[in-house]
Tab-separated table of C-alpha atoms in Angstrom:
chain	number	residue	atom	x	y	z
A	965	MET	CA	41.444	-94.625	-212.347
A	966	PHE	CA	42.119	-97.132	-209.574
A	967	LYS	CA	40.512	-100.509	-209.772
A	968	ARG	CA	39.630	-101.970	-206.396
A	969	VAL	CA	40.970	-105.449	-205.776
A	970	LEU	CA	39.889	-107.722	-202.946
A	971	SER	CA	42.749	-109.647	-201.386
A	972	LEU	CA	43.640	-111.491	-198.206
A	973	ASN	CA	46.584	-110.412	-196.115
A	974	LEU	CA	48.610	-112.604	-193.770
A	975	ASN	CA	45.860	-112.617	-191.113
A	976	ASN	CA	43.198	-113.666	-193.678
A	977	SER	CA	41.291	-110.436	-193.122
A	978	ARG	CA	39.875	-108.550	-196.063
A	979	LEU	CA	41.882	-105.702	-197.438
A	980	TYR	CA	41.102	-103.411	-200.338
A	981	CYS	CA	43.977	-102.051	-202.342
A	982	SER	CA	44.523	-100.330	-205.635
A	983	LYS	CA	45.810	-101.999	-208.772
A	984	VAL	CA	49.158	-100.275	-208.211
A	985	ASN	CA	49.701	-102.223	-204.985
A	986	GLN	CA	48.822	-105.612	-206.493
A	987	ASN	CA	52.485	-106.572	-206.645
A	988	ARG	CA	52.630	-106.472	-202.838
A	989	LEU	CA	50.149	-109.337	-202.524
A	990	LEU	CA	51.407	-112.790	-201.641
A	991	PRO	CA	52.077	-114.925	-204.731
A	992	ASN	CA	50.165	-118.102	-205.403
A	993	PHE	CA	52.037	-121.179	-204.133
A	994	ARG	CA	51.417	-123.189	-207.314
A	995	GLU	CA	52.713	-120.381	-209.507
A	996	THR	CA	55.934	-120.127	-207.486
A	997	LYS	CA	56.524	-123.897	-207.759
A	998	GLN	CA	56.029	-123.745	-211.534
A	999	LYS	CA	58.437	-120.819	-211.729
A	1000	GLU	CA	61.062	-122.783	-209.755
A	1001	ILE	CA	60.712	-125.691	-212.184
A	1002	ILE	CA	61.095	-123.350	-215.167
A	1003	ASP	CA	64.131	-121.674	-213.559
A	1004	ALA	CA	65.763	-125.082	-212.995
A	1005	GLU	CA	65.526	-125.804	-216.731
A	1006	LYS	CA	67.021	-122.437	-217.748
A	1007	ILE	CA	70.149	-122.877	-219.889
A	1008	TYR	CA	73.236	-120.673	-219.584
A	1009	SER	CA	76.029	-120.163	-222.083
A	1010	ILE	CA	79.102	-117.937	-221.992
A	1011	THR	CA	80.745	-115.852	-224.686
A	1012	PRO	CA	84.326	-115.247	-223.507
A	1013	VAL	CA	86.374	-112.232	-224.558
A	1014	LYS	CA	89.229	-114.457	-225.795
A	1015	PRO	CA	89.056	-118.147	-226.726
A	1016	LEU	CA	89.351	-120.421	-223.700
A	1017	LYS	CA	91.812	-123.288	-223.439
A	1018	TYR	CA	89.082	-125.348	-221.735
A	1019	PRO	CA	85.754	-124.405	-223.411
A	1020	ILE	CA	82.371	-125.375	-221.982
A	1021	ASP	CA	78.982	-126.375	-223.342
A	1022	PRO	CA	75.732	-124.640	-222.325
A	1023	ILE	CA	74.565	-125.885	-218.919
A	1024	LYS	CA	71.335	-125.934	-216.926
A	1025	ASN	CA	70.606	-123.703	-213.962
A	1026	SER	CA	70.369	-126.730	-211.656
A	1027	GLN	CA	74.048	-127.523	-212.340
A	1028	VAL	CA	75.166	-124.030	-211.353
A	1029	TYR	CA	73.099	-123.632	-208.205
A	1030	PHE	CA	73.242	-127.197	-206.869
A	1031	VAL	CA	72.672	-127.143	-203.131
A	1032	GLY	CA	73.022	-130.237	-201.001
A	1033	LYS	CA	75.656	-132.516	-199.638
A	1034	THR	CA	77.218	-135.008	-202.013
A	1035	THR	CA	77.827	-138.441	-200.541
A	1036	GLU	CA	79.520	-139.982	-203.553
A	1037	SER	CA	83.140	-139.300	-204.429
A	1038	VAL	CA	83.535	-136.360	-206.781
A	1039	LYS	CA	85.337	-136.947	-210.084
A	1040	TYR	CA	87.083	-133.823	-211.278
A	1041	PRO	CA	87.779	-133.163	-214.966
A	1042	ASP	CA	91.263	-133.549	-216.432
A	1043	ILE	CA	92.263	-129.900	-215.943
A	1044	PRO	CA	95.450	-128.655	-214.183
A	1045	PHE	CA	93.410	-126.814	-211.522
A	1046	VAL	CA	90.549	-127.884	-209.251
A	1047	VAL	CA	87.826	-125.770	-207.646
A	1048	LYS	CA	86.140	-127.603	-204.776
A	1049	ARG	CA	82.562	-126.921	-203.734
A	1050	THR	CA	81.694	-125.903	-200.184
A	1051	SER	CA	80.283	-128.344	-197.631
A	1052	THR	CA	76.754	-127.338	-198.655
A	1053	GLY	CA	77.457	-128.008	-202.341
A	1054	LYS	CA	77.819	-124.424	-203.585
A	1055	LEU	CA	80.620	-123.044	-205.733
A	1056	PRO	CA	83.040	-120.844	-203.715
A	1057	VAL	CA	82.460	-117.644	-205.699
A	1058	TYR	CA	81.431	-114.621	-203.637
A	1059	THR	CA	80.842	-110.907	-204.148
A	1060	GLU	CA	81.990	-108.294	-201.665
A	1061	ARG	CA	81.381	-104.570	-201.483
A	1062	ILE	CA	84.468	-102.650	-200.424
A	1063	GLY	CA	85.176	-98.967	-200.105
A	1064	ARG	CA	84.226	-96.032	-197.992
A	1065	TYR	CA	80.643	-96.005	-199.242
A	1066	ASN	CA	80.486	-99.671	-200.342
A	1067	ASN	CA	80.676	-98.510	-203.944
A	1068	GLU	CA	83.259	-101.006	-205.253
A	1069	ASN	CA	82.271	-104.576	-206.069
A	1070	PHE	CA	84.767	-107.418	-205.997
A	1071	THR	CA	84.288	-111.066	-206.891
A	1072	ILE	CA	86.234	-113.515	-204.731
A	1073	LEU	CA	87.141	-117.038	-205.910
A	1074	ARG	CA	88.250	-119.427	-203.161
A	1075	LYS	CA	88.920	-123.132	-202.538
A	1076	PHE	CA	91.042	-123.930	-205.588
A	1077	ASP	CA	94.116	-126.109	-205.970
A	1078	GLY	CA	96.542	-126.765	-208.784
A	1079	ASP	CA	98.195	-124.435	-211.270
A	1080	ARG	CA	97.296	-120.881	-210.241
A	1081	ASN	CA	98.781	-119.307	-213.381
A	1082	ILE	CA	96.587	-121.320	-215.745
A	1083	LEU	CA	93.492	-120.536	-213.659
A	1084	LYS	CA	94.364	-116.832	-213.674
A	1085	SER	CA	94.972	-116.805	-217.441
A	1086	GLU	CA	91.655	-118.596	-218.063
A	1087	LEU	CA	89.847	-116.062	-215.876
A	1088	SER	CA	91.449	-113.179	-217.779
A	1089	ASN	CA	90.465	-114.808	-221.095
A	1090	LEU	CA	86.928	-115.263	-219.810
A	1091	LEU	CA	86.448	-111.764	-218.406
A	1092	GLY	CA	88.920	-109.695	-220.431
A	1093	GLU	CA	92.443	-108.387	-219.986
A	1094	SER	CA	91.223	-104.982	-218.769
A	1095	ILE	CA	89.710	-106.436	-215.576
A	1096	PRO	CA	92.343	-106.612	-212.805
A	1097	ILE	CA	92.738	-109.946	-210.994
A	1098	LYS	CA	94.668	-109.812	-207.713
A	1099	GLU	CA	96.247	-112.989	-206.440
A	1100	ARG	CA	95.846	-113.451	-202.683
A	1101	ALA	CA	97.150	-116.250	-200.436
A	1102	GLU	CA	94.191	-118.597	-200.954
A	1103	SER	CA	91.927	-116.643	-203.287
A	1104	PHE	CA	91.624	-114.466	-206.376
A	1105	GLU	CA	90.112	-110.993	-206.077
A	1106	ILE	CA	88.504	-109.782	-209.307
A	1107	LYS	CA	87.279	-106.212	-209.688
A	1108	GLY	CA	83.590	-106.028	-210.575
A	1109	ASP	CA	80.581	-108.284	-210.099
A	1110	HIS	CA	81.354	-111.384	-212.184
A	1111	GLN	CA	79.902	-114.001	-209.837
A	1112	LYS	CA	77.335	-115.484	-212.216
A	1113	THR	CA	79.757	-115.649	-215.157
A	1114	ILE	CA	82.434	-117.432	-213.123
A	1115	MET	CA	79.906	-119.807	-211.555
A	1116	VAL	CA	78.512	-120.800	-214.961
A	1117	TRP	CA	82.038	-121.300	-216.305
A	1118	LEU	CA	83.119	-123.459	-213.339
A	1119	ALA	CA	79.938	-125.539	-213.469
A	1120	GLY	CA	80.442	-126.001	-217.204
A	1121	LEU	CA	83.953	-127.305	-216.559
A	1122	GLY	CA	82.492	-129.945	-214.246
A	1123	PHE	CA	83.228	-128.561	-210.803
């Protein structure tokens, strides 16, 4: 039933394991590099609940998860609100677990300027009217885990 597989562990000593435990082996370095290249070319698109005032086109994964410091001046799109990236180049969208047993997820959007009402209405059009959005002093608190959706939307807008 079990097929014996010869593998090398971290100390380069021989180790026999069953086929069930094959997924615990270290991945091949070349395969992981190829996977990273494929993931960078992955294209995202969003289907909002209501039509957006500022629609976006499908974007690549590398635009959403850009990491690095930008030395050139950033040109923001002609939209009444601006969401600035962090100093490391990431979008300021975070998830937090709150509650007695960490059973409630919240998505936090920070570092934005401009018209808060338009940004809030666009978020409610994107996610749906049934999802509550709380307005804090310098952030929006959205119930549920919507980090990837908001990040794709913001990157598609050009932030």
